[in-house]
Amino acid sequence: MKYIFKILRYDPEKDEKPHFQEFIHEPCPADTVMEAMKDIRDQQDPTLSFRYSCREAICGSCAVVINGHTTLACLQSVAALGTTEIVIEPLPNLEIQKDLYVDMDPFWEALEKIEPYIHNEGEVPENGHEIDEAEMDKIYQFISCILCACCYSACPVASRDGRYLGPAALAKLYRLVQDPRDQRDYTSWRQVNAEDGVWGCDTVFKCNDVCPKEVRPADGILALRRKIFVSELKHIFKRKP
Amino acid sequence: MLSHDILIVGGGLAGLAAALESDPNLKVAVISKVHPLRSHSVAAQGGINAPLGNHPDGADDSWEKHTFDTIKGSDYLADQSAAELMCRSAASAIYELEHMGVPFSRFPGRVIAQRPFGGAGFPRTCYAADRTGQVILHTQFEQSLKKNVKFYDEWLVTDLLIHNDRCLGVVAYDLKSGEILPLKARAVIFATGGYGRVFLRSTNAFINLGSGLGMAYRAGVPLKDMEFVQFHPTSMFGKNILITEGARGEGGYLLNNQGKRFMEDYAPSAMELAPRDIVARAIQTEIDNGRGFEDQYVHLDLRHLGKEKIDKRLPSIRDICINFGGFSPIEAPIPIQPAQHYSMGGIDVDETCASPVPGFFAAGECACISVHGANRLGGNSLLDAVVFGSIVGKTASEYVKGSQEFPDSESYILQKSLNRKQELEDKAKQDSGENVFQLLNRLKAFMSDKVGIFRNQKDLSEALEQIAQLRQDFKKSYIRSSCLRYCQEFVTFSEFDSMLDIAEVITLGALNRTETRGSHFRTDFDKRNDAEWLKHTLMTQKEAKPEINYREVEIGKYQPVERKY
């Protein structure tokens, strides 16, 4: 079956603004949108530029908007879209660089702000750490995050406030502070007790909806709010004479 | 000119391990054609081997037994002291990863969980469900942020610069700006991964074009044992997405079209958990003899494991089947066929990861030390990447501290980058010719067809002819893009040059090795021949032609015997 692929194109050296280009292409029945885009590039237009790597929804390279829905191009089957007209656009909330390439720097910068690594200063235990499977289960869904930025792009708060840390970074923080190996003190992550941190979330759960890995970043944000509430209470009690 | 003490090319497991172990007082950077988290290491599923003895059946495991399994698995082509070094380092490497924050799955005793894997005498594969590569890579990346490692993301290295037998740096293409720039370095570490996409059917990421190997080869560094290409037994039919060996480790069956667990005819005691070369050949033999489905695949059946185990231990496999196959492995068997998966061969380096060229080092899949010999065991590649990634970080640091800055290198480096830039501009000025993506598709098709699991002289010779033809056609290729920012066309163009060399080295090595060993099976020489072939192939480019030499395998405690499983 022939499909029309309307792909947003932008050549920063020539175009004043992005525009759609149409390609007629007949994908194999089981093809994903990414496979179709690769074939279009290989057969029709080698100048078409987009990020890709693993083609199996684990590397997080190829997040785009397909017929209005934010997802990974490699995860979206062409046939499952139920239409022969397929519109492909770059991620919103991030500046277009060329075609479907967006500037990911704001996303990575937000991540770095939460100090996204285990805080533990001690030596490596000789026979490893002792950790319950139940402890791992608690953070399990957040570990599935591949940092593809689907949630960041779909988040209405990140869209209107560039300072907001965004769902992926906050969910990562929750995953880390819940880890029994992490020894960070509340004072070191108290900065997220702010409007550009956990209180920025509108709780409209767009992040949960679009996550291609079935992570629910908003769960992490809400859990952080509860943790902060408890920690602040402790803080207040400590300050009493 | 951009200048570093150590420049690490590649941001996968080996590259990040090298960055984390390099001397923090040196000026170190990681340069990668993709963001590090998009590296192919992220797709590793089943696990990483270490004889921790956490499994009830693994109490008697030891690093010596791990070493023996690795050497036997290699069909005795591994250098035994190198295999020993890796296996001795395994347990501490795992504990270090755990300490960095890797969320390994756990056993009830609060210890790291382990599962059985192919060719292993004991269950020694540590895992995080079936996304072990992802969690290790993400954790290493987190640690790199903690240590303020400098990254050049989305910079493709196009040339390794070796002059007067000394490594001087690289030329690289910055995708964001579209510029081609020289980078000076006192030590260069390649951790560039494999070349899977030289083949049509491959489990590898689309980006695994393997140009690191080709750059080293063109710069005069020997490639070793390149004819040994691992074909993974179980890739999902159609898209060739990896279905982890962990699926068989957890108890999955391989069934032919008669519903028979056919591995009993090939490896009666190890069954589905024989090493990958043996299982891949068994599957292909069943298919070739009409006992497959649609003459293309057999079944990997997980249904008897039950929903709970599949959800808990193999959730990514479940999702891959649902998302890319449209079925659940809880309810239906998985159609699988072998596909290219890993390169045992690579850049010739010693146990310290040093190449014969001062200042040039390599680790991970792109390197050949050799620990995997003619066939790698599942769970040993992540271990190799982590252990030797750390070693290369130390080796390169020591080298830099003990070496002098090479004077007058800048003009040479600058000239090389100008040459590359000129070539790009010339190709972009051309307005007709061959499309490089189409040339790549041609290469892949005949490599899978003629240099696959079963090889013979006729096919291999034909493949060499076709490579020569492609070289002619490549000369006529051009770059249609006028905007050189984020130009995937130039990336592929630059890497394709290397791929032709890699394809030639693989094929020529396979043609010359008139025996069968590990992954290299010659239908016209179907026996292992230790008298003549217990040696490594070394291929060096001399005046644009491959020169072949051989080097004796280093045998230690374990004399070669027939492999039975």
mmCIF file with all atom_site columns, C-alpha atoms in Angstrom, chain A residues 113-115 119 170 173-174 176-179 182-195 197-199 220-239:
data_model
loop_
_atom_site.group_PDB
_atom_site.id
_atom_site.type_symbol
_atom_site.label_atom_id
_atom_site.label_alt_id
_atom_site.label_comp_id
_atom_site.label_asym_id
_atom_site.label_entity_id
_atom_site.label_seq_id
_atom_site.pdbx_PDB_ins_code
_atom_site.Cartn_x
_atom_site.Cartn_y
_atom_site.Cartn_z
_atom_site.occupancy
_atom_site.B_iso_or_equiv
_atom_site.pdbx_formal_charge
_atom_site.auth_seq_id
_atom_site.auth_comp_id
_atom_site.auth_asym_id
_atom_site.auth_atom_id
_atom_site.pdbx_PDB_model_num
ATOM 1  C CA . LYS A 1 113 ? 21.039 19.902 37.619 1.00 0.00 ? 113 LYS A CA 1
ATOM 2  C CA . ILE A 1 114 ? 19.709 17.096 39.807 1.00 0.00 ? 114 ILE A CA 1
ATOM 3  C CA . GLU A 1 115 ? 23.184 15.525 40.190 1.00 0.00 ? 115 GLU A CA 1
ATOM 4  C CA . HIS A 1 119 ? 25.923 9.723  46.101 1.00 0.00 ? 119 HIS A CA 1
ATOM 5  C CA . LEU A 1 170 ? 12.723 14.643 38.402 1.00 0.00 ? 170 LEU A CA 1
ATOM 6  C CA . LEU A 1 173 ? 16.050 12.091 41.091 1.00 0.00 ? 173 LEU A CA 1
ATOM 7  C CA . TYR A 1 174 ? 13.306 10.022 42.688 1.00 0.00 ? 174 TYR A CA 1
ATOM 8  C CA . LEU A 1 176 ? 18.226 7.857  42.992 1.00 0.00 ? 176 LEU A CA 1
ATOM 9  C CA . VAL A 1 177 ? 16.995 9.050  46.382 1.00 0.00 ? 177 VAL A CA 1
ATOM 10 C CA . GLN A 1 178 ? 14.963 5.850  46.736 1.00 0.00 ? 178 GLN A CA 1
ATOM 11 C CA . ASP A 1 179 ? 18.038 3.707  46.116 1.00 0.00 ? 179 ASP A CA 1
ATOM 12 C CA . ASP A 1 182 ? 22.299 6.650  47.792 1.00 0.00 ? 182 ASP A CA 1
ATOM 13 C CA . GLN A 1 183 ? 23.388 8.634  50.835 1.00 0.00 ? 183 GLN A CA 1
ATOM 14 C CA . ARG A 1 184 ? 22.531 12.128 49.689 1.00 0.00 ? 184 ARG A CA 1
ATOM 15 C CA . ASP A 1 185 ? 21.141 14.364 52.373 1.00 0.00 ? 185 ASP A CA 1
ATOM 16 C CA . TYR A 1 186 ? 17.852 16.163 51.817 1.00 0.00 ? 186 TYR A CA 1
ATOM 17 C CA . THR A 1 187 ? 19.639 19.504 51.962 1.00 0.00 ? 187 THR A CA 1
ATOM 18 C CA . SER A 1 188 ? 21.579 18.560 48.840 1.00 0.00 ? 188 SER A CA 1
ATOM 19 C CA . TRP A 1 189 ? 18.439 18.153 46.737 1.00 0.00 ? 189 TRP A CA 1
ATOM 20 C CA . ARG A 1 190 ? 16.233 20.653 48.512 1.00 0.00 ? 190 ARG A CA 1
ATOM 21 C CA . GLN A 1 191 ? 16.519 22.900 45.433 1.00 0.00 ? 191 GLN A CA 1
ATOM 22 C CA . VAL A 1 192 ? 13.726 20.908 43.746 1.00 0.00 ? 192 VAL A CA 1
ATOM 23 C CA . ASN A 1 193 ? 11.340 22.117 46.478 1.00 0.00 ? 193 ASN A CA 1
ATOM 24 C CA . ALA A 1 194 ? 10.525 24.963 44.094 1.00 0.00 ? 194 ALA A CA 1
ATOM 25 C CA . GLU A 1 195 ? 8.334  26.082 41.222 1.00 0.00 ? 195 GLU A CA 1
ATOM 26 C CA . GLY A 1 197 ? 11.157 21.710 40.539 1.00 0.00 ? 197 GLY A CA 1
ATOM 27 C CA . VAL A 1 198 ? 8.452  19.390 41.824 1.00 0.00 ? 198 VAL A CA 1
ATOM 28 C CA . TRP A 1 199 ? 5.867  22.135 42.417 1.00 0.00 ? 199 TRP A CA 1
ATOM 29 C CA . GLY A 1 220 ? 8.055  10.050 40.781 1.00 0.00 ? 220 GLY A CA 1
ATOM 30 C CA . ILE A 1 221 ? 7.300  13.764 40.960 1.00 0.00 ? 221 ILE A CA 1
ATOM 31 C CA . LEU A 1 222 ? 4.337  13.230 43.286 1.00 0.00 ? 222 LEU A CA 1
ATOM 32 C CA . ALA A 1 223 ? 6.359  10.835 45.448 1.00 0.00 ? 223 ALA A CA 1
ATOM 33 C CA . LEU A 1 224 ? 9.116  13.447 45.672 1.00 0.00 ? 224 LEU A CA 1
ATOM 34 C CA . ARG A 1 225 ? 6.550  15.980 46.855 1.00 0.00 ? 225 ARG A CA 1
ATOM 35 C CA . ARG A 1 226 ? 5.565  13.646 49.686 1.00 0.00 ? 226 ARG A CA 1
ATOM 36 C CA . LYS A 1 227 ? 9.206  13.056 50.574 1.00 0.00 ? 227 LYS A CA 1
ATOM 37 C CA . ILE A 1 228 ? 9.867  16.778 50.589 1.00 0.00 ? 228 ILE A CA 1
ATOM 38 C CA . PHE A 1 229 ? 6.856  17.423 52.797 1.00 0.00 ? 229 PHE A CA 1
ATOM 39 C CA . VAL A 1 230 ? 8.089  14.893 55.353 1.00 0.00 ? 230 VAL A CA 1
ATOM 40 C CA . SER A 1 231 ? 11.673 16.154 55.137 1.00 0.00 ? 231 SER A CA 1
ATOM 41 C CA . GLU A 1 232 ? 10.601 19.767 55.601 1.00 0.00 ? 232 GLU A CA 1
ATOM 42 C CA . LEU A 1 233 ? 8.596  18.798 58.666 1.00 0.00 ? 233 LEU A CA 1
ATOM 43 C CA . LYS A 1 234 ? 11.645 17.080 60.114 1.00 0.00 ? 234 LYS A CA 1
ATOM 44 C CA . HIS A 1 235 ? 13.643 20.155 59.294 1.00 0.00 ? 235 HIS A CA 1
ATOM 45 C CA . ILE A 1 236 ? 11.242 22.372 61.186 1.00 0.00 ? 236 ILE A CA 1
ATOM 46 C CA . PHE A 1 237 ? 11.269 20.123 64.231 1.00 0.00 ? 237 PHE A CA 1
ATOM 47 C CA . LYS A 1 238 ? 15.063 20.058 64.213 1.00 0.00 ? 238 LYS A CA 1
ATOM 48 C CA . ARG A 1 239 ? 15.205 23.829 64.280 1.00 0.00 ? 239 ARG A CA 1
#
